[in-house]
mmCIF file with all atom_site columns, C-alpha atoms in Angstrom:
data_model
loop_
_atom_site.group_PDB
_atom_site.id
_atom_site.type_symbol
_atom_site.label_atom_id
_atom_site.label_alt_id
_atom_site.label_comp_id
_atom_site.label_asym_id
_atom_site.label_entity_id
_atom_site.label_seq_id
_atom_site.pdbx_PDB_ins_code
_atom_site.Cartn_x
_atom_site.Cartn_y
_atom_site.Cartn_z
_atom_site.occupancy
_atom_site.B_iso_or_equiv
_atom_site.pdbx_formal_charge
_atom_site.auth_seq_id
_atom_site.auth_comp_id
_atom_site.auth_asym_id
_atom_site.auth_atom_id
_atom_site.pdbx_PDB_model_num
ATOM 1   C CA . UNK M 1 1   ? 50.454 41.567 -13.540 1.00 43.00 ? 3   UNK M CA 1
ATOM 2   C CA . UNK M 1 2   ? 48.267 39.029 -15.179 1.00 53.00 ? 4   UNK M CA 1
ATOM 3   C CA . UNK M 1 3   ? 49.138 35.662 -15.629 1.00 59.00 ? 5   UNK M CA 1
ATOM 4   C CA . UNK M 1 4   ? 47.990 33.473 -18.953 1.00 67.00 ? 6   UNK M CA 1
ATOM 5   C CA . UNK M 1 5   ? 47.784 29.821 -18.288 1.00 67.00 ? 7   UNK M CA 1
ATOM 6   C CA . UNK M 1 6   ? 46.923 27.066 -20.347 1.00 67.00 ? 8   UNK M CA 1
ATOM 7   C CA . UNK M 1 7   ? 43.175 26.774 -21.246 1.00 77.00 ? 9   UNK M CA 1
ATOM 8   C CA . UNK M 1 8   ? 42.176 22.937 -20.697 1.00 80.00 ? 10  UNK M CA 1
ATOM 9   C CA . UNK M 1 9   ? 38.894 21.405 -21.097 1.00 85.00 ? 11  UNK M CA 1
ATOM 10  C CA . UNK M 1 10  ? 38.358 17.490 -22.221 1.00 87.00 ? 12  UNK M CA 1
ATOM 11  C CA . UNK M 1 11  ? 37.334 16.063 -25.957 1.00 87.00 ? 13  UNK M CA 1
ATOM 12  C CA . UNK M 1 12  ? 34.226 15.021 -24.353 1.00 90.00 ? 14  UNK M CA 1
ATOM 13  C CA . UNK M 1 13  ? 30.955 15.824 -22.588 1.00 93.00 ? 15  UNK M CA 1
ATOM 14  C CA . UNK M 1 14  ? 32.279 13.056 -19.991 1.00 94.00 ? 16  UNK M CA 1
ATOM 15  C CA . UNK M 1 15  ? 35.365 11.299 -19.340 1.00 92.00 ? 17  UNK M CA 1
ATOM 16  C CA . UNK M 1 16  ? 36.179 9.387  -16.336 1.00 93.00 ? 18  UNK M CA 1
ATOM 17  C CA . UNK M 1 17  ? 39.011 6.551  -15.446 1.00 92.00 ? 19  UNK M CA 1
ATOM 18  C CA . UNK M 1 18  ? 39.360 4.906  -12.543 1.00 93.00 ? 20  UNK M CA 1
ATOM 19  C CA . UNK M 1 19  ? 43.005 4.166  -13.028 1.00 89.00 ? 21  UNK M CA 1
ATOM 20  C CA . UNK M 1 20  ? 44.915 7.805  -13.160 1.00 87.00 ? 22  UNK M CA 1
ATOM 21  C CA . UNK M 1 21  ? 48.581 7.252  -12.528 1.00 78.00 ? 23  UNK M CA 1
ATOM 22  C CA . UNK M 1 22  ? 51.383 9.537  -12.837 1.00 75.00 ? 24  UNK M CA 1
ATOM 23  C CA . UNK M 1 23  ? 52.015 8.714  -16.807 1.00 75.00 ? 25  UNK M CA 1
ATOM 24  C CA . UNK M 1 24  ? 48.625 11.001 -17.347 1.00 75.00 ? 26  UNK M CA 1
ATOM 25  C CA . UNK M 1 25  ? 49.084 13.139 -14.056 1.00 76.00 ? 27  UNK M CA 1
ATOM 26  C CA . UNK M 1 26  ? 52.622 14.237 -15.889 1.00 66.00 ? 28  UNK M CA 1
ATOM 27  C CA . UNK M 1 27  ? 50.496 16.438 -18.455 1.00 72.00 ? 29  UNK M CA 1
ATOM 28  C CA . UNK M 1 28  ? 49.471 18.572 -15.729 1.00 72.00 ? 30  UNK M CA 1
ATOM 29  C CA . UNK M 1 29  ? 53.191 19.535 -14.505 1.00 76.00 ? 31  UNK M CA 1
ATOM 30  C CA . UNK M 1 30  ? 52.732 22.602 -15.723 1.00 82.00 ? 32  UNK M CA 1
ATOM 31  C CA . UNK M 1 31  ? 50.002 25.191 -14.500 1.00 87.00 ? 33  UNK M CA 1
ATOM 32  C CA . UNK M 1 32  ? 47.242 25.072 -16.470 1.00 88.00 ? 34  UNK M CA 1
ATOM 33  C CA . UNK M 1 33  ? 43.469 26.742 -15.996 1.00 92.00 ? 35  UNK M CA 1
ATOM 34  C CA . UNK M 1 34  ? 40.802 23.952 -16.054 1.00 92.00 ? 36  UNK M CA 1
ATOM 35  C CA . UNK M 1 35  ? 37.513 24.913 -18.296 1.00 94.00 ? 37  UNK M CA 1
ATOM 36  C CA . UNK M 1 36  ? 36.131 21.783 -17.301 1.00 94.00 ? 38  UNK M CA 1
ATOM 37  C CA . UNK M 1 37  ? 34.965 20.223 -14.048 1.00 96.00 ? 39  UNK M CA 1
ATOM 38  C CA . UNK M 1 38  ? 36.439 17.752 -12.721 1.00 95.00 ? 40  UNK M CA 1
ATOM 39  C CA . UNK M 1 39  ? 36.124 15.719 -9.323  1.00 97.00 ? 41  UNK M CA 1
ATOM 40  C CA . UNK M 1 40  ? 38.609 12.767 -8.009  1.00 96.00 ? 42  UNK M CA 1
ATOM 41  C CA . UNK M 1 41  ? 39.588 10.690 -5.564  1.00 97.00 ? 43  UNK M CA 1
ATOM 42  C CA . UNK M 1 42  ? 43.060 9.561  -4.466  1.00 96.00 ? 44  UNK M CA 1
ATOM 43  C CA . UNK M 1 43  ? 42.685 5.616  -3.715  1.00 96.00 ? 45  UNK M CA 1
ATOM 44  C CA . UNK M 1 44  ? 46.776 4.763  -3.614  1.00 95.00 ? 46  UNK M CA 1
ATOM 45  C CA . UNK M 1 45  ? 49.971 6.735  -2.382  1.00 94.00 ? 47  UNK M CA 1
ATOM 46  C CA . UNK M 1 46  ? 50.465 9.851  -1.600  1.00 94.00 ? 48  UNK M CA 1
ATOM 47  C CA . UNK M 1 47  ? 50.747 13.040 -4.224  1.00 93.00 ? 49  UNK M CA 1
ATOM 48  C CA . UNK M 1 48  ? 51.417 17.123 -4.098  1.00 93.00 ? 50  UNK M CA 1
ATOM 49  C CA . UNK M 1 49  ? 49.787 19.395 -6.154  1.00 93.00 ? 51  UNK M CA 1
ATOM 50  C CA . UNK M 1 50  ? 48.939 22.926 -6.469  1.00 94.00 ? 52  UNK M CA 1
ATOM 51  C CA . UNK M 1 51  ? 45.357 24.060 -6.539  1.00 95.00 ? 53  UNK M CA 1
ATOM 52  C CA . UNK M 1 52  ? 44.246 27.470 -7.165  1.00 93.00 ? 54  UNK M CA 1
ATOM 53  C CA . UNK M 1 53  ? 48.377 28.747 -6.563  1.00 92.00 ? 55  UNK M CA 1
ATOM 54  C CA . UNK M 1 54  ? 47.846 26.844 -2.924  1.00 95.00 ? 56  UNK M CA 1
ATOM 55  C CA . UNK M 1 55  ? 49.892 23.524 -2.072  1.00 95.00 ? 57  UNK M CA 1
ATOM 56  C CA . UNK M 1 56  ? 48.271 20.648 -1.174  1.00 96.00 ? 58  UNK M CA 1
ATOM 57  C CA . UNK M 1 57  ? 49.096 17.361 -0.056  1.00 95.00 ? 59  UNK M CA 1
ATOM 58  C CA . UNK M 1 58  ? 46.702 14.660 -1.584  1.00 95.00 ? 60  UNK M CA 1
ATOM 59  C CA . UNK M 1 59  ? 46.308 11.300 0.399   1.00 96.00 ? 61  UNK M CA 1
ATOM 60  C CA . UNK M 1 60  ? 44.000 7.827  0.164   1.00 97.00 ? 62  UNK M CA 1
ATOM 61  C CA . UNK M 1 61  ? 40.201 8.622  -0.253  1.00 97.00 ? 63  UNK M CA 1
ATOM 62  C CA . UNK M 1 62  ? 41.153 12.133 -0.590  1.00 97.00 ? 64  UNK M CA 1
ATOM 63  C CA . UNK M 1 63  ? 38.412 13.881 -2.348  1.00 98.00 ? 65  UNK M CA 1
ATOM 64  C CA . UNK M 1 64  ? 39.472 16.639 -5.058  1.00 97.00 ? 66  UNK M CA 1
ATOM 65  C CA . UNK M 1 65  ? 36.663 19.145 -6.426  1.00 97.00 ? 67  UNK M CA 1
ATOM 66  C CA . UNK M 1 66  ? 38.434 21.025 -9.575  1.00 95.00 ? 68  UNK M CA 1
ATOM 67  C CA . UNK M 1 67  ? 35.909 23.737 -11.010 1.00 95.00 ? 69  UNK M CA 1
ATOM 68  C CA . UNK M 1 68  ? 35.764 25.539 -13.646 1.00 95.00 ? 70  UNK M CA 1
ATOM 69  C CA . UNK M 1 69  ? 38.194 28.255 -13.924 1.00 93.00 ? 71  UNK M CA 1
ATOM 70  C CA . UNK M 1 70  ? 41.089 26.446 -11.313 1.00 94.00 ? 72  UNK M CA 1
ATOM 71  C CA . UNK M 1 71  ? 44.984 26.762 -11.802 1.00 92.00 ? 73  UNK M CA 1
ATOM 72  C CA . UNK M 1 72  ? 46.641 23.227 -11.673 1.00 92.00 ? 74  UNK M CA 1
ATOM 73  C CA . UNK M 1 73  ? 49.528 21.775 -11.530 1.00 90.00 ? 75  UNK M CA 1
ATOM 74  C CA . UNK M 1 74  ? 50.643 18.227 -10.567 1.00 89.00 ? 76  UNK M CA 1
ATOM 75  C CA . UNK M 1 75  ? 54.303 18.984 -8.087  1.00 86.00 ? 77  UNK M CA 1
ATOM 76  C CA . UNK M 1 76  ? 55.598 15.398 -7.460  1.00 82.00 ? 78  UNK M CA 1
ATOM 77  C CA . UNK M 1 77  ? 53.932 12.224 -6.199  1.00 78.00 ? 79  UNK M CA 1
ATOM 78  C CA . UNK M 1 78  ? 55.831 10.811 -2.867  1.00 77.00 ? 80  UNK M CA 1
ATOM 79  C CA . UNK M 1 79  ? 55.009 7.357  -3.709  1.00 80.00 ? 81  UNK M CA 1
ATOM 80  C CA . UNK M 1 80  ? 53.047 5.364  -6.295  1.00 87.00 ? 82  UNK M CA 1
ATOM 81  C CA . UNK M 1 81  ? 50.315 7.132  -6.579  1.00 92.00 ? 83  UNK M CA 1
ATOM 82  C CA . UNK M 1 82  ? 46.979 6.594  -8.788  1.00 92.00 ? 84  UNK M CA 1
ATOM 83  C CA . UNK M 1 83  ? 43.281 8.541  -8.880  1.00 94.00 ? 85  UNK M CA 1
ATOM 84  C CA . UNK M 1 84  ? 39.479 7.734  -10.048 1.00 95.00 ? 86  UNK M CA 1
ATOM 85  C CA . UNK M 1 85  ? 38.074 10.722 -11.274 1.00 94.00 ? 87  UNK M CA 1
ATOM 86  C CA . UNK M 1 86  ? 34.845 11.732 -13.168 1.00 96.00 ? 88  UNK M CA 1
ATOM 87  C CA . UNK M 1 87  ? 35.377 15.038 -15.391 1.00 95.00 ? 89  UNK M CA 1
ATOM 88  C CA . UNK M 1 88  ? 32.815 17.175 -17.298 1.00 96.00 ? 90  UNK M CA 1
ATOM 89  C CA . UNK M 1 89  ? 33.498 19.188 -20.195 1.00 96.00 ? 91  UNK M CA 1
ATOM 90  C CA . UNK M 1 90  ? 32.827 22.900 -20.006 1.00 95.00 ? 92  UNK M CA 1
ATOM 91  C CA . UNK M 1 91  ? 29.990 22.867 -22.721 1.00 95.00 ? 93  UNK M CA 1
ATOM 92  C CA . UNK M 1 92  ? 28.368 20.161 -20.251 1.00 95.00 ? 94  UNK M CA 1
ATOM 93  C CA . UNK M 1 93  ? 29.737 22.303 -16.814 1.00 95.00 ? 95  UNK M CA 1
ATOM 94  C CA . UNK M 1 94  ? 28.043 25.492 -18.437 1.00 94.00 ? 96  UNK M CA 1
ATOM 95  C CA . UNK M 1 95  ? 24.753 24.127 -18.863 1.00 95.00 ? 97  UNK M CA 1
ATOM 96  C CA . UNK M 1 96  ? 23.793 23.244 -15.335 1.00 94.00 ? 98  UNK M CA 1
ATOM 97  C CA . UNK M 1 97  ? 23.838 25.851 -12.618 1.00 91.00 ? 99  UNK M CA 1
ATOM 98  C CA . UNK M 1 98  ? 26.940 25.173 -10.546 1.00 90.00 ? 100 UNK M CA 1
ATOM 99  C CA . UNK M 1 99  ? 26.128 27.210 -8.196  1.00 89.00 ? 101 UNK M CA 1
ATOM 100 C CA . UNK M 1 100 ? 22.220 25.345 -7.526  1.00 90.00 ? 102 UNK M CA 1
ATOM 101 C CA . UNK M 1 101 ? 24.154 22.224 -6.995  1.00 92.00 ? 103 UNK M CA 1
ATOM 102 C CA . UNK M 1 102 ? 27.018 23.597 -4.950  1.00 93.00 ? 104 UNK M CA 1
ATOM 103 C CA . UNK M 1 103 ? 25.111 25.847 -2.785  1.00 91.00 ? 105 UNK M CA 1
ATOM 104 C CA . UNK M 1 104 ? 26.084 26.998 0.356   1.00 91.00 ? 106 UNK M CA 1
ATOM 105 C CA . UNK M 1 105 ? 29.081 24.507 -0.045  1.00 92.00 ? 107 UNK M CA 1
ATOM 106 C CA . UNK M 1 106 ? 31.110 27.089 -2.717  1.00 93.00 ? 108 UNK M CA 1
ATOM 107 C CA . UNK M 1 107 ? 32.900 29.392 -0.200  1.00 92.00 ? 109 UNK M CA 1
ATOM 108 C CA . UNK M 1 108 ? 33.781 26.372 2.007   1.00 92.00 ? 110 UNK M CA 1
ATOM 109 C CA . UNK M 1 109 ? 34.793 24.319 -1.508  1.00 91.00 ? 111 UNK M CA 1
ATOM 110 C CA . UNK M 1 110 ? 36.872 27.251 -2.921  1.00 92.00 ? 112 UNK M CA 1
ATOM 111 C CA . UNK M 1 111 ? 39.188 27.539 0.659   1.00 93.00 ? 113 UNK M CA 1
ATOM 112 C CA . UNK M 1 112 ? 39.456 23.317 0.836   1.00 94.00 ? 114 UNK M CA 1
ATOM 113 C CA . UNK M 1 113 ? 39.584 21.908 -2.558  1.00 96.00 ? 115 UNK M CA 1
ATOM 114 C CA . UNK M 1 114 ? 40.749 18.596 -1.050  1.00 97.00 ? 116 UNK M CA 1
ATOM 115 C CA . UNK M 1 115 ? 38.356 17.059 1.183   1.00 96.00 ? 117 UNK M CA 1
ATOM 116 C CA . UNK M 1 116 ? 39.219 13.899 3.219   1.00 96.00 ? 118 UNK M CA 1
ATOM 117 C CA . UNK M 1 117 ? 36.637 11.389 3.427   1.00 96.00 ? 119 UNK M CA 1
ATOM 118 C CA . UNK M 1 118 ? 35.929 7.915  5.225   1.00 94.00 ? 120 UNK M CA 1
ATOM 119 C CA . UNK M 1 119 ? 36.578 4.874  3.494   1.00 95.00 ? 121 UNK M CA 1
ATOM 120 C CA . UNK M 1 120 ? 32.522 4.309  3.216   1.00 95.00 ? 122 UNK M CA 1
ATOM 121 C CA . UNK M 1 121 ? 31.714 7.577  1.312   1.00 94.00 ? 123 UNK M CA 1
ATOM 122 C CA . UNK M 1 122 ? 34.824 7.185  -0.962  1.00 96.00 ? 124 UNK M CA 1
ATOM 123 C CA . UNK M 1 123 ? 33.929 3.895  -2.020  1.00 96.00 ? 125 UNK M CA 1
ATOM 124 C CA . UNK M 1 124 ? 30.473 4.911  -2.883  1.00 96.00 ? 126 UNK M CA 1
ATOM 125 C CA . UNK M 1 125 ? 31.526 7.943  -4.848  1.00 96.00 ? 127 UNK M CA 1
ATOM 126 C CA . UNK M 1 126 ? 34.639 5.399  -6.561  1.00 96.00 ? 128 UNK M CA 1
ATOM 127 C CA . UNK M 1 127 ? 32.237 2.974  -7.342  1.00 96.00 ? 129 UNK M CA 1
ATOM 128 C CA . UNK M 1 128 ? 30.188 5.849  -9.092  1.00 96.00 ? 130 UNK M CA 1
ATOM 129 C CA . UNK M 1 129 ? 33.290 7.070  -10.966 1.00 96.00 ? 131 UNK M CA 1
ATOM 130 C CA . UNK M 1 130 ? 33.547 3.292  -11.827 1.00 96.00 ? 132 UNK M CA 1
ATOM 131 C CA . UNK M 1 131 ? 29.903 2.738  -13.471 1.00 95.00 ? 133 UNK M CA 1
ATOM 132 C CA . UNK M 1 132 ? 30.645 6.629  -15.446 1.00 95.00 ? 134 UNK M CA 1
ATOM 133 C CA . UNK M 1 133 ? 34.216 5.033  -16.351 1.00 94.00 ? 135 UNK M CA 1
ATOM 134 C CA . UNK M 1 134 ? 32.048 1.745  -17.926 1.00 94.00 ? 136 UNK M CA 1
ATOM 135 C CA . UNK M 1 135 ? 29.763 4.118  -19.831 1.00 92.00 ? 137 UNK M CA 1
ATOM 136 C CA . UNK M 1 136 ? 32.079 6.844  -20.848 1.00 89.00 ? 138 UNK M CA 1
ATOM 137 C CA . UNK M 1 137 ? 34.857 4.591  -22.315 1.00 86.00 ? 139 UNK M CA 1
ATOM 138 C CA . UNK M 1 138 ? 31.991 2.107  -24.011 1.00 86.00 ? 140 UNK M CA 1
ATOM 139 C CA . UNK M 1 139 ? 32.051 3.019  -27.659 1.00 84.00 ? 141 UNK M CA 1
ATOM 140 C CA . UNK M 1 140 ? 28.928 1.289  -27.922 1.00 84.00 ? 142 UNK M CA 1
ATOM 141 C CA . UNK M 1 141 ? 27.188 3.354  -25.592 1.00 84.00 ? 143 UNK M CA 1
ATOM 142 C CA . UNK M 1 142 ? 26.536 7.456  -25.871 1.00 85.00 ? 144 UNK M CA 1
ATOM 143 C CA . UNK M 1 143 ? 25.618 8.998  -23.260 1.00 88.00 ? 145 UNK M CA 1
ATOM 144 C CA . UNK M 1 144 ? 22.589 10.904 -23.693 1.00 90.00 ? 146 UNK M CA 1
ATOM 145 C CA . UNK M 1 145 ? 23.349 15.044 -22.719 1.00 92.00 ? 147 UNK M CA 1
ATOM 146 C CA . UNK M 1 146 ? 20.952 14.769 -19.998 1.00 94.00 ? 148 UNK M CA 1
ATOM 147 C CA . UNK M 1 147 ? 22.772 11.787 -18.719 1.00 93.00 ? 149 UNK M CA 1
ATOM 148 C CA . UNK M 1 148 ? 25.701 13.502 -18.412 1.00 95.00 ? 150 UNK M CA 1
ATOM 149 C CA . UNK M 1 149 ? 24.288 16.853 -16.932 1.00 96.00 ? 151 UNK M CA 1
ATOM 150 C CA . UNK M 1 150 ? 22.644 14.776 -14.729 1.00 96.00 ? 152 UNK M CA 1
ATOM 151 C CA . UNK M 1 151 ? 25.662 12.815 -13.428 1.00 96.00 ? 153 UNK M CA 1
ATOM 152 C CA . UNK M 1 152 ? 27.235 15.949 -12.529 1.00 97.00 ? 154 UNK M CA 1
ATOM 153 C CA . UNK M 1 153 ? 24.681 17.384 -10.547 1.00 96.00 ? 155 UNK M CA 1
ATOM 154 C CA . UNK M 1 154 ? 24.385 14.318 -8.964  1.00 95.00 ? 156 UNK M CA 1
ATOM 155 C CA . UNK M 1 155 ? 28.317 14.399 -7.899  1.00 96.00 ? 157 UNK M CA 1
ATOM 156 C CA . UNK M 1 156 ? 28.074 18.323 -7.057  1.00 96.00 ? 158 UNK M CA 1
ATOM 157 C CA . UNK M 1 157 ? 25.167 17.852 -4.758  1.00 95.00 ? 159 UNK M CA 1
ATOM 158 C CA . UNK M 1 158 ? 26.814 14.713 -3.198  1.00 95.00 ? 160 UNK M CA 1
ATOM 159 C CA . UNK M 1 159 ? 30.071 17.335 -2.493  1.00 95.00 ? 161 UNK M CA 1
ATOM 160 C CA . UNK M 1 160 ? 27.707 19.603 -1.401  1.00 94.00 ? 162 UNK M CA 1
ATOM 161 C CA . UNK M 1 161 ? 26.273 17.485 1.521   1.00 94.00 ? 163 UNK M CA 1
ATOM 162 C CA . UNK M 1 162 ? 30.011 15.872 2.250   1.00 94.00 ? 164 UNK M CA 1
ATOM 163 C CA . UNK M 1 163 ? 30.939 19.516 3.049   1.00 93.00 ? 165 UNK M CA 1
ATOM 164 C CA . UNK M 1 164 ? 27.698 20.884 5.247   1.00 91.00 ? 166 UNK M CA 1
ATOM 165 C CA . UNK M 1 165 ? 27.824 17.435 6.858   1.00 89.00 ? 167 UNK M CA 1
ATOM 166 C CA . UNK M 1 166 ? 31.375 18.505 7.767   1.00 84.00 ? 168 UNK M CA 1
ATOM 167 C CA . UNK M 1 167 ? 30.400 21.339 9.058   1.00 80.00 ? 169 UNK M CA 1
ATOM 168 C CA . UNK M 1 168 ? 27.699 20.350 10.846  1.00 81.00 ? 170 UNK M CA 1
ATOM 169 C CA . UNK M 1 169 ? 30.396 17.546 12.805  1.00 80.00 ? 171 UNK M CA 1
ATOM 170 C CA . UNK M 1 170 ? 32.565 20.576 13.362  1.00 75.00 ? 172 UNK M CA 1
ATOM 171 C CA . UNK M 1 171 ? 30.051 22.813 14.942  1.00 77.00 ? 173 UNK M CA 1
ATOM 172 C CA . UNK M 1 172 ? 29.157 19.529 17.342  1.00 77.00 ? 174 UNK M CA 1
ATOM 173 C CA . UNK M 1 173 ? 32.649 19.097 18.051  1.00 77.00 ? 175 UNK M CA 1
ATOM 174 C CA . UNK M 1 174 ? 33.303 22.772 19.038  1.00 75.00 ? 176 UNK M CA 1
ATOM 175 C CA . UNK M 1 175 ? 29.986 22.889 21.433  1.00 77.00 ? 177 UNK M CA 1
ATOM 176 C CA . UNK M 1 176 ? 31.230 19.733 23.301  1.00 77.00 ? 178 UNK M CA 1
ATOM 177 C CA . UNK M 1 177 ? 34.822 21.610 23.775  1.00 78.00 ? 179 UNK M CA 1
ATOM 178 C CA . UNK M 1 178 ? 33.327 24.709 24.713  1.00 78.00 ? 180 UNK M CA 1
ATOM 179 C CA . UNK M 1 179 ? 30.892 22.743 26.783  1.00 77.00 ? 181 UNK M CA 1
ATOM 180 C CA . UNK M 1 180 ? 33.381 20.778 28.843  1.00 69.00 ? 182 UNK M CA 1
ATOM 181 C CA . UNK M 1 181 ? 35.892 23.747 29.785  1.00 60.00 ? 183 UNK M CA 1
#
């Protein structure tokens, strides 16, 4: 049985708000298949949402990577709840390798969509949503294509190294277990 979903991609090469509340959440209660790419972090409350069929529960400084190709759908929010994000059109998501930027990251991305980070790393990836929120939003201001492509890479390889460096604390972790038994 294949199931259709909504296609959704954004009007723009690059959008990003640093202010997503459940008003704009609210379009997403039903599934829908992203064509874009788009990456966000939870900075207040507490939120559940569906990711690829799977339920998650999103938290404060939650990181959420949202490819190309992913089934969404926004469940409930448990308490005010609000989101930075940075998205990228798929015209802009189709002309940079994904998979260059993600790299060994993808299979570890695709089974976690919803990373937790420390309040350091959040902040510098919020205040990086922030400056693309200034420049997307300007009317005064276009950003150039390469601009754009480049900010995503830029976020993708930044995911990329959040995740090995994960990995890299869990393999440390495990050896001192194993080492102390």
């Amino acid at each position: 049985m294949k199931m259709d979903f909504p296609q959704v991609d954004l009007p723009t090469e690059v959008l990003a708000w640093t202010n997503v509340t459940e008003d704009i959440l609210n379009i997403y209660k039903q599934s829908c298949r992203l064509q874009a790419c788009i990456v966000a972090i939870c900075t207040e409350g507490s939120m559940k949402a569906s990711i690829n069929l799977l339920d998650y529960e999103i938290h404060p400084n939650d990181l959420i990577t949202l490819l190309p190709g992913t089934i969404i759908q926004f469940r409930e929010r448990t308490e005010k709840v609000c989101l930075c994000f940075a998205g990228f059109s798929a015209h802009c998501a189709g002309r940079i390798n994904l998979m260059k930027n993600i790299g060994n990251a993808y299979p570890k991305l695709i089974e976690q969509p919803v990373v937790p980070l420390n309040e350091e790393v959040a902040s510098y990836l919020k205040d990086y949503f922030a400056l693309l929120s200034r420049a997307s939003c300007n009317e005064n201001f276009e950003m150039d294509s390469e601009l754009v492509e480049l900010s995503l890479q830029t976020i993708l390889t930044s995911i990329r190294y959040i995740i090995n460096f994960r990995a890299k604390i869990a393999v440390r972790t495990a050896k001192r277990k194993s080492a102390g038994n």
